[in-house]
Amino acid sequence: MYSYLLKRILMLLPLMLGITLITFVVIHLAPGEPVEMQVAMNPKISAKTREKMREFYGLDKPLHVQYVSWLNRLARLDFGRSFAPDNRPVIDKIKERLPITISLNVVALIIEFGLAIPIGILAAVYRNSLFDKGITIFVFLGFAVPTFWLALLLMYFFGVKLNWLPISGLHSLGSDRLPFVQRLLDLARHLVLPLTIASFGSLAGVSRFMRSTMLEVIGQDYMTTARAKGLSERAVILRHGLRNALLPVITLLGFSLPGLIGGSVIFETIFAIPGMGQLFYMGVMARDYPLVMGILVIGAGLTLIGNLLADIAYAFADPRIRSVKN
Amino acid sequence: MNRWWASCLLSLLLFSGCAADSEQPPSTRNPAAPPAYGDSLIDSTIGEPTTLIPILASDSASHEVANLIYNGLVKYDKNLELTGDLAESWEISRDGLSITFHLRKGVKWHDGTEFSARDVMYTYRVTIDPKTPTPYAEDFKQVKTATAPDRYTFKVTYEKPFAPALASWGMNILPSHLLEGKDLTKSPLSRKPIGTGPFVFKEWVAGQRIILDANKNYFEGRPYINSYVYRIIPDNSTMYMELKVGGIDMMNLSPVQFQRQTNTKAFLARFAKYRYPASSYVYLGYNLRHPLFSDKRVRQAITAAINKDEIINGALLGMGQATHGPFKPGTWACNQRQKDIPYDPEHAIKLLSEAGWKTRNSQGILLKDGKPFQFTILTNQGNDVRLKTAQIIQQRLKRIGIDVRIRVVEWASLLSQFIDKGNFEALVMGWTITPDPDLYDVWHSSKTGPKELNFVGYKNQEVDRLIEQGRSTFDQEKRKQCYYRIQEILVEDQPYSFLYVPDALPVVNLRFRGIEPAPAGISHNLIKWYVPKMEQTH
């Protein structure tokens, strides 16, 4: 088990290097350069000024030199400075937005899995019942309705028409002068709509997934055996069925980890939430290479760690995997 | 099934929408309420500013905020005429080669230090410093010498008279006592600026808001409004909803919002809508190096076949005006008497036939030497109005026998793959109109190189001469003559089919008084805006 884990961890390094190389090349292949994006169509900029600006950002050097110097910095955990005119360290920009996105997505993930797992189990247990069919419709709505459209509808209905909830942002203006509890309430009110939207789309997928894995498990012999032992249906489902049905869902949870940092461009934009999704989108649009690379590296790192954790969780949940891997 | 659910939900919302709007109370405002200090103005911006050191910023959001914090030596007044800002007055030498600025005395930086000619000198030097990554060095590079004979005088001399020079001193002046000898690109002032302007920087919460407080010691008088808040809202629909619930006090509306969504009693009881020509125009530009467009009769024919009013009504819902030159209608450089090529498809067909496009193929497309008249219009992604404009042109040109295709390309690709390489036939694009009418960068034949702005490749010796003349004199009457003649030539040559100047459509909460719409827009007298005591909400 431990040697397997060690091997897996060692494999992460070349994998990470490969990812950075590919993303570096891909982002440089996209048409447009940071300087161009800043000064294009500006009558006041001569070719010479443009060259000066390229030099300032080190864009005049060959691509491989740029990559190696970027890698060199990364080895010292220095993500470089943003190519945006503020020229701030990339890590500062990420630090500003990371806590918001992570906390928002963790809560969304808890809501999502907290709801999806019981919904999936119930839909499987009461297969083809009215509940199951109702949930199917709900699930397909979640799949089919575009996030931005649903978000706008909810904002219009609960924000503009009913005036129950704030429309965008994280705090009301002047909320910093409120007592702590009220400030917290203000934040919670701001988060209702974004969290609903953030969880709704994926809720559908996860609950559907849970339903199908549960259905597979329900038909297994060991479930019949458990029932034959005289266990209550509830105990059969929760103690024997759930544990096995959860295995693939754990993988899904592992895959959700990078989403914690990447955030969602769409809902962050619509709800004016200053998270990583928004930062990444703006970085890509401005061809802010160091910022994009910084976010991608952290994202890739988390994906790999997520997979690793999922594997470990798998191994713990299922003794067979442990022994096979040993 | 999904569609059914969706339409049910939508109808429910629309129905509740009608009900709620009509329940709003009518306005109970006193229009003659006296000015009072207080309240906050909450503005909104789609993009977050990048830096509040103006010479480093290239985005409009940064400049918009920085302009409230800093001043230049000169500024444009409400009629778009240059007037003194940090400079009380100036003299231009008889030969037009030097400008002497007499600076205001007693102006204080927000940290209490006194403003002086040293700050102007620093701003000039740091802008032309090759180590400063600024896009604004060009105008200042024309300066031969710059001197500061005393604390309140600043003098610049040029190699040759350069009319746009005066306007270039509208550049925001930076505090030398905080920046001299330091690396500008790493200065904390990019996030916490200190200026001389009507508003003092208070707070910047990344991605959320920037708050400015009124400068109580502002040299033109303290602004009535206590604080100016910029909320960063990256989505236009969200911004509009925030406006409706009172989360923001002002924004720019789209033509659809202006015409269709804000004409309810409830809305008009709370907001004032303004409408005036924006400082930009949209055009159909031709690649003049392409054989299809080398004959000016062809270009004239295309213009004659396009109904500009139809485009304005269709794409802008009437919120704009037709144009036939590069100047803003109503400004001194714009020749109002110049006639455009009128919409006349018959005349267009005649012109095309003179140019050799006589026969048609089975689909009715004009042929010359056996080749059909066919071209592609490129436009940038994400601009719905431009796409509609191209589509209306496509329909009109089809009727006279020209087959037009439309291709929408992402901005960066459009620039690098098509415009920079001269790899296009025609494009629908727009230009910002600067208050100074100098046309050198877009229309002079020396600017037709790669990555330069005369990318259509327009070359006309007379226009070159007139542009040079226009920028080498400070005499407005002489300049006007040059630009009037240029407009005549452009109407004749049709290097672009100039299409329209869209309207700016700002909306402001009615509790704000003292707003005076003018050619410069509504923000020119921001420090005079006020909210009567009874109506203050923040």
PDB file of C-alpha atoms in Angstrom, chain A residues 36-213:
ATOM      1  CA  GLU A  36      -1.427  43.818 -28.102  1.00  0.00           C
ATOM      2  CA  MET A  37      -4.465  43.327 -25.921  1.00  0.00           C
ATOM      3  CA  GLN A  38      -3.580  46.428 -23.932  1.00  0.00           C
ATOM      4  CA  VAL A  39      -2.676  48.817 -26.697  1.00  0.00           C
ATOM      5  CA  ALA A  40      -4.339  47.538 -29.862  1.00  0.00           C
ATOM      6  CA  MET A  41      -6.196  50.195 -31.832  1.00  0.00           C
ATOM      7  CA  ASN A  42      -4.671  52.945 -29.721  1.00  0.00           C
ATOM      8  CA  PRO A  43      -3.525  55.701 -32.054  1.00  0.00           C
ATOM      9  CA  LYS A  44      -1.011  56.981 -29.534  1.00  0.00           C
ATOM     10  CA  ILE A  45       1.238  53.948 -29.547  1.00  0.00           C
ATOM     11  CA  SER A  46       4.125  53.598 -31.915  1.00  0.00           C
ATOM     12  CA  ALA A  47       5.739  50.326 -32.891  1.00  0.00           C
ATOM     13  CA  LYS A  48       8.743  51.342 -30.786  1.00  0.00           C
ATOM     14  CA  THR A  49       6.669  51.812 -27.657  1.00  0.00           C
ATOM     15  CA  ARG A  50       5.079  48.459 -28.301  1.00  0.00           C
ATOM     16  CA  GLU A  51       8.519  46.836 -28.547  1.00  0.00           C
ATOM     17  CA  LYS A  52       9.554  48.519 -25.299  1.00  0.00           C
ATOM     18  CA  MET A  53       6.508  47.106 -23.577  1.00  0.00           C
ATOM     19  CA  ARG A  54       7.169  43.622 -24.932  1.00  0.00           C
ATOM     20  CA  GLU A  55      10.720  43.878 -23.656  1.00  0.00           C
ATOM     21  CA  PHE A  56       9.458  44.966 -20.240  1.00  0.00           C
ATOM     22  CA  TYR A  57       7.407  41.783 -19.970  1.00  0.00           C
ATOM     23  CA  GLY A  58      10.186  39.608 -21.409  1.00  0.00           C
ATOM     24  CA  LEU A  59       8.066  38.701 -24.427  1.00  0.00           C
ATOM     25  CA  ASP A  60      10.897  39.469 -26.823  1.00  0.00           C
ATOM     26  CA  LYS A  61      12.758  36.345 -25.703  1.00  0.00           C
ATOM     27  CA  PRO A  62      12.252  32.984 -27.427  1.00  0.00           C
ATOM     28  CA  LEU A  63       9.438  30.867 -26.038  1.00  0.00           C
ATOM     29  CA  HIS A  64      11.658  28.169 -24.524  1.00  0.00           C
ATOM     30  CA  VAL A  65      13.694  30.788 -22.662  1.00  0.00           C
ATOM     31  CA  GLN A  66      10.482  32.269 -21.312  1.00  0.00           C
ATOM     32  CA  TYR A  67       9.335  28.832 -20.211  1.00  0.00           C
ATOM     33  CA  VAL A  68      12.579  27.924 -18.479  1.00  0.00           C
ATOM     34  CA  SER A  69      12.734  31.209 -16.614  1.00  0.00           C
ATOM     35  CA  TRP A  70       9.117  30.779 -15.585  1.00  0.00           C
ATOM     36  CA  LEU A  71       9.878  27.245 -14.388  1.00  0.00           C
ATOM     37  CA  ASN A  72      12.919  28.508 -12.514  1.00  0.00           C
ATOM     38  CA  ARG A  73      10.795  30.984 -10.659  1.00  0.00           C
ATOM     39  CA  LEU A  74       8.124  28.384 -10.000  1.00  0.00           C
ATOM     40  CA  ALA A  75      10.716  26.087  -8.403  1.00  0.00           C
ATOM     41  CA  ARG A  76      11.179  28.844  -5.825  1.00  0.00           C
ATOM     42  CA  LEU A  77       7.373  29.065  -5.550  1.00  0.00           C
ATOM     43  CA  ASP A  78       7.433  32.462  -7.228  1.00  0.00           C
ATOM     44  CA  PHE A  79       4.522  32.793  -9.623  1.00  0.00           C
ATOM     45  CA  GLY A  80       5.861  35.994 -11.138  1.00  0.00           C
ATOM     46  CA  ARG A  81       4.168  39.322 -11.694  1.00  0.00           C
ATOM     47  CA  SER A  82       0.954  39.880 -13.570  1.00  0.00           C
ATOM     48  CA  PHE A  83       1.171  41.359 -17.068  1.00  0.00           C
ATOM     49  CA  ALA A  84      -1.790  43.608 -16.276  1.00  0.00           C
ATOM     50  CA  PRO A  85      -0.746  47.256 -15.938  1.00  0.00           C
ATOM     51  CA  ASP A  86      -0.766  46.999 -12.150  1.00  0.00           C
ATOM     52  CA  ASN A  87       2.129  44.529 -12.397  1.00  0.00           C
ATOM     53  CA  ARG A  88       1.276  42.970  -9.031  1.00  0.00           C
ATOM     54  CA  PRO A  89       2.626  39.584  -7.923  1.00  0.00           C
ATOM     55  CA  VAL A  90       0.345  36.856  -9.262  1.00  0.00           C
ATOM     56  CA  ILE A  91       0.215  35.191  -5.894  1.00  0.00           C
ATOM     57  CA  ASP A  92      -1.226  38.376  -4.315  1.00  0.00           C
ATOM     58  CA  LYS A  93      -4.007  38.444  -6.870  1.00  0.00           C
ATOM     59  CA  ILE A  94      -4.779  34.791  -6.289  1.00  0.00           C
ATOM     60  CA  LYS A  95      -4.652  35.189  -2.512  1.00  0.00           C
ATOM     61  CA  GLU A  96      -7.220  37.955  -2.703  1.00  0.00           C
ATOM     62  CA  ARG A  97      -9.737  35.773  -4.450  1.00  0.00           C
ATOM     63  CA  LEU A  98      -8.947  32.237  -3.348  1.00  0.00           C
ATOM     64  CA  PRO A  99     -10.668  32.308   0.070  1.00  0.00           C
ATOM     65  CA  ILE A 100     -13.919  33.552  -1.478  1.00  0.00           C
ATOM     66  CA  THR A 101     -14.005  30.892  -4.146  1.00  0.00           C
ATOM     67  CA  ILE A 102     -12.897  28.050  -1.912  1.00  0.00           C
ATOM     68  CA  SER A 103     -15.370  28.790   0.864  1.00  0.00           C
ATOM     69  CA  LEU A 104     -18.187  29.335  -1.598  1.00  0.00           C
ATOM     70  CA  ASN A 105     -17.457  26.128  -3.453  1.00  0.00           C
ATOM     71  CA  VAL A 106     -16.962  24.073  -0.307  1.00  0.00           C
ATOM     72  CA  VAL A 107     -20.388  25.131   0.906  1.00  0.00           C
ATOM     73  CA  ALA A 108     -21.849  24.482  -2.541  1.00  0.00           C
ATOM     74  CA  LEU A 109     -20.196  21.060  -2.591  1.00  0.00           C
ATOM     75  CA  ILE A 110     -21.576  20.187   0.828  1.00  0.00           C
ATOM     76  CA  ILE A 111     -25.066  21.231  -0.258  1.00  0.00           C
ATOM     77  CA  GLU A 112     -24.679  19.419  -3.548  1.00  0.00           C
ATOM     78  CA  PHE A 113     -23.503  16.086  -2.134  1.00  0.00           C
ATOM     79  CA  GLY A 114     -25.610  16.450   1.009  1.00  0.00           C
ATOM     80  CA  LEU A 115     -28.727  16.628  -1.129  1.00  0.00           C
ATOM     81  CA  ALA A 116     -27.674  14.501  -4.081  1.00  0.00           C
ATOM     82  CA  ILE A 117     -26.767  11.379  -2.112  1.00  0.00           C
ATOM     83  CA  PRO A 118     -30.079  11.005  -0.240  1.00  0.00           C
ATOM     84  CA  ILE A 119     -32.022  12.002  -3.372  1.00  0.00           C
ATOM     85  CA  GLY A 120     -30.146   9.374  -5.396  1.00  0.00           C
ATOM     86  CA  ILE A 121     -30.696   6.682  -2.758  1.00  0.00           C
ATOM     87  CA  LEU A 122     -34.408   7.430  -2.450  1.00  0.00           C
ATOM     88  CA  ALA A 123     -34.849   7.534  -6.216  1.00  0.00           C
ATOM     89  CA  ALA A 124     -33.171   4.122  -6.491  1.00  0.00           C
ATOM     90  CA  VAL A 125     -35.036   2.550  -3.601  1.00  0.00           C
ATOM     91  CA  TYR A 126     -38.394   3.839  -4.831  1.00  0.00           C
ATOM     92  CA  ARG A 127     -37.558   3.259  -8.463  1.00  0.00           C
ATOM     93  CA  ASN A 128     -40.297   4.276 -10.926  1.00  0.00           C
ATOM     94  CA  SER A 129     -42.392   5.796  -8.133  1.00  0.00           C
ATOM     95  CA  LEU A 130     -43.899   9.265  -8.401  1.00  0.00           C
ATOM     96  CA  PHE A 131     -40.968  10.577  -6.356  1.00  0.00           C
ATOM     97  CA  ASP A 132     -38.469   9.030  -8.756  1.00  0.00           C
ATOM     98  CA  LYS A 133     -40.235  10.466 -11.774  1.00  0.00           C
ATOM     99  CA  GLY A 134     -40.560  13.880 -10.176  1.00  0.00           C
ATOM    100  CA  ILE A 135     -36.863  13.835  -9.353  1.00  0.00           C
ATOM    101  CA  THR A 136     -36.066  12.764 -12.925  1.00  0.00           C
ATOM    102  CA  ILE A 137     -37.851  15.844 -14.262  1.00  0.00           C
ATOM    103  CA  PHE A 138     -36.075  18.030 -11.726  1.00  0.00           C
ATOM    104  CA  VAL A 139     -32.756  16.486 -12.640  1.00  0.00           C
ATOM    105  CA  PHE A 140     -33.276  17.017 -16.336  1.00  0.00           C
ATOM    106  CA  LEU A 141     -34.257  20.616 -15.678  1.00  0.00           C
ATOM    107  CA  GLY A 142     -30.971  21.020 -13.886  1.00  0.00           C
ATOM    108  CA  PHE A 143     -29.132  19.569 -16.858  1.00  0.00           C
ATOM    109  CA  ALA A 144     -31.035  21.462 -19.501  1.00  0.00           C
ATOM    110  CA  VAL A 145     -31.535  24.966 -18.132  1.00  0.00           C
ATOM    111  CA  PRO A 146     -28.524  27.161 -18.814  1.00  0.00           C
ATOM    112  CA  THR A 147     -27.014  28.412 -15.555  1.00  0.00           C
ATOM    113  CA  PHE A 148     -26.947  32.047 -16.581  1.00  0.00           C
ATOM    114  CA  TRP A 149     -30.595  32.008 -17.601  1.00  0.00           C
ATOM    115  CA  LEU A 150     -31.771  30.404 -14.385  1.00  0.00           C
ATOM    116  CA  ALA A 151     -29.566  32.779 -12.404  1.00  0.00           C
ATOM    117  CA  LEU A 152     -31.093  35.807 -14.115  1.00  0.00           C
ATOM    118  CA  LEU A 153     -34.621  34.509 -13.567  1.00  0.00           C
ATOM    119  CA  LEU A 154     -34.020  33.932  -9.865  1.00  0.00           C
ATOM    120  CA  MET A 155     -32.367  37.313  -9.497  1.00  0.00           C
ATOM    121  CA  TYR A 156     -35.280  38.986 -11.209  1.00  0.00           C
ATOM    122  CA  PHE A 157     -37.902  37.145  -9.207  1.00  0.00           C
ATOM    123  CA  PHE A 158     -36.371  37.147  -5.722  1.00  0.00           C
ATOM    124  CA  GLY A 159     -34.373  40.346  -6.109  1.00  0.00           C
ATOM    125  CA  VAL A 160     -36.307  42.776  -8.259  1.00  0.00           C
ATOM    126  CA  LYS A 161     -39.895  41.607  -7.937  1.00  0.00           C
ATOM    127  CA  LEU A 162     -40.134  40.269  -4.412  1.00  0.00           C
ATOM    128  CA  ASN A 163     -37.193  42.234  -3.049  1.00  0.00           C
ATOM    129  CA  TRP A 164     -36.364  39.386  -0.673  1.00  0.00           C
ATOM    130  CA  LEU A 165     -32.748  38.826  -1.559  1.00  0.00           C
ATOM    131  CA  PRO A 166     -29.842  40.951  -2.725  1.00  0.00           C
ATOM    132  CA  ILE A 167     -28.987  40.560  -6.395  1.00  0.00           C
ATOM    133  CA  SER A 168     -25.222  40.629  -6.557  1.00  0.00           C
ATOM    134  CA  GLY A 169     -22.014  41.081  -4.624  1.00  0.00           C
ATOM    135  CA  LEU A 170     -21.086  39.635  -1.250  1.00  0.00           C
ATOM    136  CA  HIS A 171     -21.974  42.438   1.132  1.00  0.00           C
ATOM    137  CA  SER A 172     -24.343  45.368   1.292  1.00  0.00           C
ATOM    138  CA  LEU A 173     -22.735  48.765   1.114  1.00  0.00           C
ATOM    139  CA  GLY A 174     -21.786  49.873   4.616  1.00  0.00           C
ATOM    140  CA  SER A 175     -22.212  46.381   6.053  1.00  0.00           C
ATOM    141  CA  ASP A 176     -18.768  46.708   7.647  1.00  0.00           C
ATOM    142  CA  ARG A 177     -20.336  49.096  10.162  1.00  0.00           C
ATOM    143  CA  LEU A 178     -22.884  46.479  11.262  1.00  0.00           C
ATOM    144  CA  PRO A 179     -22.481  44.250  14.338  1.00  0.00           C
ATOM    145  CA  PHE A 180     -20.913  40.854  13.651  1.00  0.00           C
ATOM    146  CA  VAL A 181     -24.119  38.801  13.646  1.00  0.00           C
ATOM    147  CA  GLN A 182     -25.892  41.159  11.284  1.00  0.00           C
ATOM    148  CA  ARG A 183     -22.873  41.229   9.026  1.00  0.00           C
ATOM    149  CA  LEU A 184     -22.959  37.464   8.893  1.00  0.00           C
ATOM    150  CA  LEU A 185     -26.675  37.505   8.098  1.00  0.00           C
ATOM    151  CA  ASP A 186     -26.041  40.043   5.359  1.00  0.00           C
ATOM    152  CA  LEU A 187     -23.404  37.766   3.845  1.00  0.00           C
ATOM    153  CA  ALA A 188     -25.724  34.757   4.116  1.00  0.00           C
ATOM    154  CA  ARG A 189     -28.510  36.615   2.311  1.00  0.00           C
ATOM    155  CA  HIS A 190     -26.084  37.496  -0.470  1.00  0.00           C
ATOM    156  CA  LEU A 191     -25.037  33.879  -0.781  1.00  0.00           C
ATOM    157  CA  VAL A 192     -28.472  32.270  -1.105  1.00  0.00           C
ATOM    158  CA  LEU A 193     -28.852  32.771  -4.845  1.00  0.00           C
ATOM    159  CA  PRO A 194     -25.245  32.063  -5.905  1.00  0.00           C
ATOM    160  CA  LEU A 195     -25.161  28.905  -3.799  1.00  0.00           C
ATOM    161  CA  THR A 196     -28.487  27.723  -5.175  1.00  0.00           C
ATOM    162  CA  ILE A 197     -27.197  28.186  -8.703  1.00  0.00           C
ATOM    163  CA  ALA A 198     -23.780  26.715  -7.935  1.00  0.00           C
ATOM    164  CA  SER A 199     -25.284  23.552  -6.452  1.00  0.00           C
ATOM    165  CA  PHE A 200     -28.321  23.130  -8.690  1.00  0.00           C
ATOM    166  CA  GLY A 201     -26.599  22.246 -11.961  1.00  0.00           C
ATOM    167  CA  SER A 202     -24.276  19.634 -10.484  1.00  0.00           C
ATOM    168  CA  LEU A 203     -26.886  18.362  -8.041  1.00  0.00           C
ATOM    169  CA  ALA A 204     -28.634  16.825 -10.994  1.00  0.00           C
ATOM    170  CA  GLY A 205     -25.551  14.957 -12.200  1.00  0.00           C
ATOM    171  CA  VAL A 206     -24.463  13.649  -8.823  1.00  0.00           C
ATOM    172  CA  SER A 207     -27.926  12.496  -7.756  1.00  0.00           C
ATOM    173  CA  ARG A 208     -28.376  10.710 -11.048  1.00  0.00           C
ATOM    174  CA  PHE A 209     -25.029   9.035 -10.629  1.00  0.00           C
ATOM    175  CA  MET A 210     -25.869   8.029  -7.073  1.00  0.00           C
ATOM    176  CA  ARG A 211     -29.171   6.575  -8.254  1.00  0.00           C
ATOM    177  CA  SER A 212     -27.602   4.407 -10.904  1.00  0.00           C
ATOM    178  CA  THR A 213     -24.800   3.065  -8.709  1.00  0.00           C
TER     179      THR A 213
END
